[in-house]
PDB file of N, CA and C in Angstrom:
ATOM      1  N   MET A  22     130.540 132.567 154.835  1.00 66.00           N
ATOM      2  CA  MET A  22     129.584 132.401 155.911  1.00 66.00           C
ATOM      3  C   MET A  22     128.628 133.589 155.929  1.00 66.00           C
ATOM      4  N   GLN A  23     127.325 133.288 156.052  1.00 74.00           N
ATOM      5  CA  GLN A  23     126.326 134.335 156.089  1.00 74.00           C
ATOM      6  C   GLN A  23     126.321 135.032 157.443  1.00 74.00           C
ATOM      7  N   SER A  24     126.055 136.327 157.414  1.00 86.00           N
ATOM      8  CA  SER A  24     125.918 137.050 158.676  1.00 86.00           C
ATOM      9  C   SER A  24     124.577 136.671 159.310  1.00 86.00           C
ATOM     10  N   SER A  25     124.432 136.964 160.590  1.00 85.00           N
ATOM     11  CA  SER A  25     123.181 136.630 161.272  1.00 85.00           C
ATOM     12  C   SER A  25     122.003 137.388 160.670  1.00 85.00           C
ATOM     13  N   THR A  26     122.244 138.606 160.193  1.00 88.00           N
ATOM     14  CA  THR A  26     121.179 139.378 159.554  1.00 88.00           C
ATOM     15  C   THR A  26     120.741 138.722 158.256  1.00 88.00           C
ATOM     16  N   ASP A  27     121.686 138.241 157.457  1.00 90.00           N
ATOM     17  CA  ASP A  27     121.338 137.552 156.211  1.00 90.00           C
ATOM     18  C   ASP A  27     120.541 136.285 156.489  1.00 90.00           C
ATOM     19  N   ARG A  28     120.941 135.533 157.498  1.00 89.00           N
ATOM     20  CA  ARG A  28     120.204 134.310 157.857  1.00 89.00           C
ATOM     21  C   ARG A  28     118.787 134.642 158.307  1.00 89.00           C
ATOM     22  N   MET A  29     118.654 135.706 159.093  1.00 90.00           N
ATOM     23  CA  MET A  29     117.338 136.119 159.566  1.00 90.00           C
ATOM     24  C   MET A  29     116.446 136.538 158.398  1.00 90.00           C
ATOM     25  N   LEU A  30     116.976 137.330 157.493  1.00 93.00           N
ATOM     26  CA  LEU A  30     116.182 137.780 156.348  1.00 93.00           C
ATOM     27  C   LEU A  30     115.791 136.619 155.448  1.00 93.00           C
ATOM     28  N   THR A  31     116.693 135.676 155.252  1.00 92.00           N
ATOM     29  CA  THR A  31     116.397 134.489 154.453  1.00 92.00           C
ATOM     30  C   THR A  31     115.290 133.674 155.115  1.00 92.00           C
ATOM     31  N   ARG A  32     115.369 133.520 156.433  1.00 94.00           N
ATOM     32  CA  ARG A  32     114.365 132.765 157.183  1.00 94.00           C
ATOM     33  C   ARG A  32     113.000 133.453 157.113  1.00 94.00           C
ATOM     34  N   ILE A  33     112.967 134.762 157.290  1.00 95.00           N
ATOM     35  CA  ILE A  33     111.711 135.510 157.244  1.00 95.00           C
ATOM     36  C   ILE A  33     111.093 135.412 155.854  1.00 95.00           C
ATOM     37  N   LYS A  34     111.916 135.529 154.839  1.00 95.00           N
ATOM     38  CA  LYS A  34     111.425 135.397 153.463  1.00 95.00           C
ATOM     39  C   LYS A  34     110.850 134.003 153.229  1.00 95.00           C
ATOM     40  N   SER A  35     111.515 132.985 153.739  1.00 95.00           N
ATOM     41  CA  SER A  35     111.033 131.603 153.590  1.00 95.00           C
ATOM     42  C   SER A  35     109.690 131.419 154.291  1.00 95.00           C
ATOM     43  N   ILE A  36     109.546 132.000 155.467  1.00 96.00           N
ATOM     44  CA  ILE A  36     108.285 131.906 156.204  1.00 96.00           C
ATOM     45  C   ILE A  36     107.171 132.569 155.412  1.00 96.00           C
ATOM     46  N   TYR A  37     107.425 133.750 154.899  1.00 95.00           N
ATOM     47  CA  TYR A  37     106.399 134.458 154.124  1.00 95.00           C
ATOM     48  C   TYR A  37     106.023 133.677 152.869  1.00 95.00           C
ATOM     49  N   LEU A  38     107.010 133.151 152.157  1.00 94.00           N
ATOM     50  CA  LEU A  38     106.719 132.384 150.945  1.00 94.00           C
ATOM     51  C   LEU A  38     105.931 131.122 151.271  1.00 94.00           C
ATOM     52  N   TYR A  39     106.249 130.460 152.369  1.00 95.00           N
ATOM     53  CA  TYR A  39     105.505 129.281 152.808  1.00 95.00           C
ATOM     54  C   TYR A  39     104.051 129.652 153.077  1.00 95.00           C
ATOM     55  N   MET A  40     103.837 130.731 153.807  1.00 94.00           N
ATOM     56  CA  MET A  40     102.482 131.150 154.135  1.00 94.00           C
ATOM     57  C   MET A  40     101.701 131.541 152.884  1.00 94.00           C
ATOM     58  N   SER A  41     102.343 132.220 151.964  1.00 92.00           N
ATOM     59  CA  SER A  41     101.692 132.619 150.717  1.00 92.00           C
ATOM     60  C   SER A  41     101.321 131.408 149.879  1.00 92.00           C
ATOM     61  N   LYS A  42     102.238 130.452 149.807  1.00 90.00           N
ATOM     62  CA  LYS A  42     102.012 129.244 149.010  1.00 90.00           C
ATOM     63  C   LYS A  42     100.853 128.431 149.583  1.00 90.00           C
ATOM     64  N   GLU A  43     100.795 128.316 150.901  1.00 82.00           N
ATOM     65  CA  GLU A  43      99.727 127.553 151.543  1.00 82.00           C
ATOM     66  C   GLU A  43      98.361 128.190 151.282  1.00 82.00           C
ATOM     67  N   GLY A  44      98.323 129.512 151.231  1.00 85.00           N
ATOM     68  CA  GLY A  44      97.082 130.214 150.934  1.00 85.00           C
ATOM     69  C   GLY A  44      95.990 130.024 151.983  1.00 85.00           C
ATOM     70  N   ARG A  45      96.386 129.746 153.192  1.00 88.00           N
ATOM     71  CA  ARG A  45      95.438 129.539 154.287  1.00 88.00           C
ATOM     72  C   ARG A  45      96.062 130.048 155.575  1.00 88.00           C
ATOM     73  N   THR A  46      95.265 130.078 156.607  1.00 92.00           N
ATOM     74  CA  THR A  46      95.767 130.457 157.920  1.00 92.00           C
ATOM     75  C   THR A  46      96.633 129.321 158.473  1.00 92.00           C
ATOM     76  N   VAL A  47      97.787 129.672 158.999  1.00 95.00           N
ATOM     77  CA  VAL A  47      98.680 128.686 159.605  1.00 95.00           C
ATOM     78  C   VAL A  47      98.874 129.051 161.071  1.00 95.00           C
ATOM     79  N   THR A  48      99.174 128.040 161.861  1.00 95.00           N
ATOM     80  CA  THR A  48      99.403 128.287 163.285  1.00 95.00           C
ATOM     81  C   THR A  48     100.894 128.514 163.541  1.00 95.00           C
ATOM     82  N   THR A  49     101.167 129.159 164.646  1.00 95.00           N
ATOM     83  CA  THR A  49     102.550 129.363 165.047  1.00 95.00           C
ATOM     84  C   THR A  49     103.240 128.014 165.219  1.00 95.00           C
ATOM     85  N   GLN A  50     102.549 127.058 165.806  1.00 95.00           N
ATOM     86  CA  GLN A  50     103.133 125.726 166.020  1.00 95.00           C
ATOM     87  C   GLN A  50     103.437 125.036 164.694  1.00 95.00           C
ATOM     88  N   GLU A  51     102.586 125.201 163.709  1.00 96.00           N
ATOM     89  CA  GLU A  51     102.835 124.620 162.387  1.00 96.00           C
ATOM     90  C   GLU A  51     104.130 125.179 161.791  1.00 96.00           C
ATOM     91  N   LEU A  52     104.354 126.473 161.972  1.00 96.00           N
ATOM     92  CA  LEU A  52     105.585 127.096 161.467  1.00 96.00           C
ATOM     93  C   LEU A  52     106.801 126.588 162.246  1.00 96.00           C
ATOM     94  N   VAL A  53     106.657 126.412 163.547  1.00 96.00           N
ATOM     95  CA  VAL A  53     107.740 125.855 164.367  1.00 96.00           C
ATOM     96  C   VAL A  53     108.117 124.472 163.837  1.00 96.00           C
ATOM     97  N   ASP A  54     107.113 123.642 163.582  1.00 96.00           N
ATOM     98  CA  ASP A  54     107.361 122.286 163.088  1.00 96.00           C
ATOM     99  C   ASP A  54     107.969 122.295 161.688  1.00 96.00           C
ATOM    100  N   GLU A  55     107.488 123.169 160.833  1.00 95.00           N
ATOM    101  CA  GLU A  55     107.958 123.227 159.444  1.00 95.00           C
ATOM    102  C   GLU A  55     109.407 123.711 159.353  1.00 95.00           C
ATOM    103  N   PHE A  56     109.762 124.718 160.141  1.00 95.00           N
ATOM    104  CA  PHE A  56     111.085 125.336 160.013  1.00 95.00           C
ATOM    105  C   PHE A  56     112.087 124.863 161.067  1.00 95.00           C
ATOM    106  N   GLY A  57     111.626 124.136 162.064  1.00 95.00           N
ATOM    107  CA  GLY A  57     112.532 123.586 163.058  1.00 95.00           C
ATOM    108  C   GLY A  57     113.246 124.628 163.900  1.00 95.00           C
ATOM    109  N   ILE A  58     112.554 125.712 164.196  1.00 94.00           N
ATOM    110  CA  ILE A  58     113.121 126.753 165.055  1.00 94.00           C
ATOM    111  C   ILE A  58     112.167 126.996 166.220  1.00 94.00           C
ATOM    112  N   THR A  59     112.603 127.737 167.197  1.00 95.00           N
ATOM    113  CA  THR A  59     111.806 127.925 168.405  1.00 95.00           C
ATOM    114  C   THR A  59     110.574 128.791 168.142  1.00 95.00           C
ATOM    115  N   GLN A  60     109.610 128.627 169.018  1.00 95.00           N
ATOM    116  CA  GLN A  60     108.386 129.415 168.916  1.00 95.00           C
ATOM    117  C   GLN A  60     108.694 130.900 169.076  1.00 95.00           C
ATOM    118  N   ARG A  61     109.626 131.229 169.936  1.00 96.00           N
ATOM    119  CA  ARG A  61     109.996 132.632 170.142  1.00 96.00           C
ATOM    120  C   ARG A  61     110.601 133.235 168.881  1.00 96.00           C
ATOM    121  N   THR A  62     111.432 132.472 168.172  1.00 96.00           N
ATOM    122  CA  THR A  62     112.029 132.966 166.929  1.00 96.00           C
ATOM    123  C   THR A  62     110.950 133.170 165.869  1.00 96.00           C
ATOM    124  N   ILE A  63     110.044 132.212 165.759  1.00 96.00           N
ATOM    125  CA  ILE A  63     108.927 132.354 164.806  1.00 96.00           C
ATOM    126  C   ILE A  63     108.125 133.608 165.137  1.00 96.00           C
ATOM    127  N   GLN A  64     107.855 133.818 166.421  1.00 95.00           N
ATOM    128  CA  GLN A  64     107.072 134.984 166.823  1.00 95.00           C
ATOM    129  C   GLN A  64     107.783 136.287 166.449  1.00 95.00           C
ATOM    130  N   ARG A  65     109.090 136.353 166.666  1.00 95.00           N
ATOM    131  CA  ARG A  65     109.844 137.556 166.279  1.00 95.00           C
ATOM    132  C   ARG A  65     109.767 137.770 164.767  1.00 95.00           C
ATOM    133  N   ASP A  66     109.921 136.681 164.003  1.00 96.00           N
ATOM    134  CA  ASP A  66     109.866 136.797 162.545  1.00 96.00           C
ATOM    135  C   ASP A  66     108.480 137.237 162.074  1.00 96.00           C
ATOM    136  N   LEU A  67     107.435 136.687 162.690  1.00 96.00           N
ATOM    137  CA  LEU A  67     106.076 137.097 162.333  1.00 96.00           C
ATOM    138  C   LEU A  67     105.822 138.559 162.686  1.00 96.00           C
ATOM    139  N   ASN A  68     106.413 139.016 163.784  1.00 95.00           N
ATOM    140  CA  ASN A  68     106.278 140.435 164.143  1.00 95.00           C
ATOM    141  C   ASN A  68     106.909 141.334 163.083  1.00 95.00           C
ATOM    142  N   VAL A  69     108.042 140.915 162.524  1.00 96.00           N
ATOM    143  CA  VAL A  69     108.687 141.676 161.441  1.00 96.00           C
ATOM    144  C   VAL A  69     107.770 141.707 160.219  1.00 96.00           C
ATOM    145  N   LEU A  70     107.199 140.552 159.871  1.00 96.00           N
ATOM    146  CA  LEU A  70     106.292 140.484 158.719  1.00 96.00           C
ATOM    147  C   LEU A  70     105.035 141.318 158.960  1.00 96.00           C
ATOM    148  N   GLU A  71     104.518 141.275 160.171  1.00 95.00           N
ATOM    149  CA  GLU A  71     103.325 142.066 160.494  1.00 95.00           C
ATOM    150  C   GLU A  71     103.637 143.561 160.438  1.00 95.00           C
ATOM    151  N   TYR A  72     104.768 143.957 160.963  1.00 96.00           N
ATOM    152  CA  TYR A  72     105.185 145.361 160.932  1.00 96.00           C
ATOM    153  C   TYR A  72     105.269 145.868 159.492  1.00 96.00           C
ATOM    154  N   ASN A  73     105.703 144.997 158.587  1.00 94.00           N
ATOM    155  CA  ASN A  73     105.819 145.361 157.171  1.00 94.00           C
ATOM    156  C   ASN A  73     104.531 145.111 156.390  1.00 94.00           C
ATOM    157  N   ASN A  74     103.446 144.851 157.126  1.00 95.00           N
ATOM    158  CA  ASN A  74     102.113 144.711 156.554  1.00 95.00           C
ATOM    159  C   ASN A  74     102.004 143.561 155.544  1.00 95.00           C
ATOM    160  N   LEU A  75     102.735 142.464 155.795  1.00 95.00           N
ATOM    161  CA  LEU A  75     102.707 141.314 154.901  1.00 95.00           C
ATOM    162  C   LEU A  75     101.864 140.165 155.439  1.00 95.00           C
ATOM    163  N   VAL A  76     101.659 140.126 156.756  1.00 95.00           N
ATOM    164  CA  VAL A  76     100.821 139.097 157.371  1.00 95.00           C
ATOM    165  C   VAL A  76      99.912 139.747 158.404  1.00 95.00           C
ATOM    166  N   HIS A  77      98.864 139.018 158.767  1.00 94.00           N
ATOM    167  CA  HIS A  77      97.999 139.471 159.853  1.00 94.00           C
ATOM    168  C   HIS A  77      97.576 138.266 160.681  1.00 94.00           C
ATOM    169  N   SER A  78      97.126 138.541 161.868  1.00 91.00           N
ATOM    170  CA  SER A  78      96.712 137.483 162.785  1.00 91.00           C
ATOM    171  C   SER A  78      95.206 137.605 163.018  1.00 91.00           C
ATOM    172  N   PRO A  79      94.407 136.741 162.348  1.00 88.00           N
ATOM    173  CA  PRO A  79      92.960 136.814 162.541  1.00 88.00           C
ATOM    174  C   PRO A  79      92.521 136.358 163.929  1.00 88.00           C
ATOM    175  N   SER A  80      93.322 135.531 164.574  1.00 87.00           N
ATOM    176  CA  SER A  80      93.057 135.128 165.959  1.00 87.00           C
ATOM    177  C   SER A  80      94.371 134.705 166.590  1.00 87.00           C
ATOM    178  N   ARG A  81      94.363 134.629 167.883  1.00 89.00           N
ATOM    179  CA  ARG A  81      95.595 134.346 168.629  1.00 89.00           C
ATOM    180  C   ARG A  81      96.249 133.034 168.179  1.00 89.00           C
ATOM    181  N   GLY A  82      97.526 133.114 167.806  1.00 86.00           N
ATOM    182  CA  GLY A  82      98.285 131.933 167.413  1.00 86.00           C
ATOM    183  C   GLY A  82      98.084 131.493 165.974  1.00 86.00           C
ATOM    184  N   LYS A  83      97.280 132.243 165.216  1.00 93.00           N
ATOM    185  CA  LYS A  83      97.040 131.924 163.809  1.00 93.00           C
ATOM    186  C   LYS A  83      97.440 133.115 162.952  1.00 93.00           C
ATOM    187  N   TRP A  84      98.018 132.801 161.798  1.00 94.00           N
ATOM    188  CA  TRP A  84      98.546 133.845 160.933  1.00 94.00           C
ATOM    189  C   TRP A  84      98.182 133.565 159.491  1.00 94.00           C
ATOM    190  N   ALA A  85      98.020 134.634 158.713  1.00 93.00           N
ATOM    191  CA  ALA A  85      97.740 134.504 157.290  1.00 93.00           C
ATOM    192  C   ALA A  85      98.509 135.580 156.542  1.00 93.00           C
ATOM    193  N   ALA A  86      98.978 135.232 155.353  1.00 92.00           N
ATOM    194  CA  ALA A  86      99.666 136.206 154.506  1.00 92.00           C
ATOM    195  C   ALA A  86      98.623 137.101 153.854  1.00 92.00           C
ATOM    196  N   LYS A  87      98.933 138.381 153.753  1.00 88.00           N
ATOM    197  CA  LYS A  87      98.043 139.302 153.066  1.00 88.00           C
ATOM    198  C   LYS A  87      98.239 139.133 151.572  1.00 88.00           C
ATOM    199  N   ARG A  88      97.195 139.344 150.847  1.00 75.00           N
ATOM    200  CA  ARG A  88      97.253 139.250 149.396  1.00 75.00           C
ATOM    201  C   ARG A  88      97.802 140.548 148.828  1.00 75.00           C
ATOM    202  N   LYS A  89      99.096 140.556 148.563  1.00 64.00           N
ATOM    203  CA  LYS A  89      99.760 141.743 148.040  1.00 64.00           C
ATOM    204  C   LYS A  89     100.732 141.303 146.966  1.00 64.00           C
ATOM    205  N   LYS A  90     100.971 142.205 146.054  1.00 61.00           N
ATOM    206  CA  LYS A  90     102.037 141.953 145.090  1.00 61.00           C
ATOM    207  C   LYS A  90     103.349 142.259 145.789  1.00 61.00           C
ATOM    208  N   THR A  91     104.216 141.266 145.804  1.00 56.00           N
ATOM    209  CA  THR A  91     105.520 141.456 146.410  1.00 56.00           C
ATOM    210  C   THR A  91     106.591 140.987 145.447  1.00 56.00           C
ATOM    211  N   ARG A  92     107.769 141.476 145.637  1.00 61.00           N
ATOM    212  CA  ARG A  92     108.895 141.087 144.797  1.00 61.00           C
ATOM    213  C   ARG A  92     109.928 140.448 145.704  1.00 61.00           C
ATOM    214  N   ALA A  93     110.183 139.196 145.444  1.00 59.00           N
ATOM    215  CA  ALA A  93     111.206 138.481 146.226  1.00 59.00           C
ATOM    216  C   ALA A  93     112.522 138.558 145.481  1.00 59.00           C
ATOM    217  N   SER A  94     113.520 139.131 146.141  1.00 57.00           N
ATOM    218  CA  SER A  94     114.813 139.254 145.467  1.00 57.00           C
ATOM    219  C   SER A  94     115.836 138.342 146.084  1.00 57.00           C
TER     220      SER A  94
END
């Protein structure tokens, strides 16, 4: 069984990869619908990604992945 931290990191990585693959701005609601989790959880995950300089919010409720070389392990 995965620990809650492992599940969170896996989820955050999945969100980032989804945003990178889409290559466009996505809404918080779109992420809620895609991943089937609450808006509050998505917001916390996006805050982690933003803190690590991987995503930015060009306007309220919209998010885009930054163009950076990253290594997914």
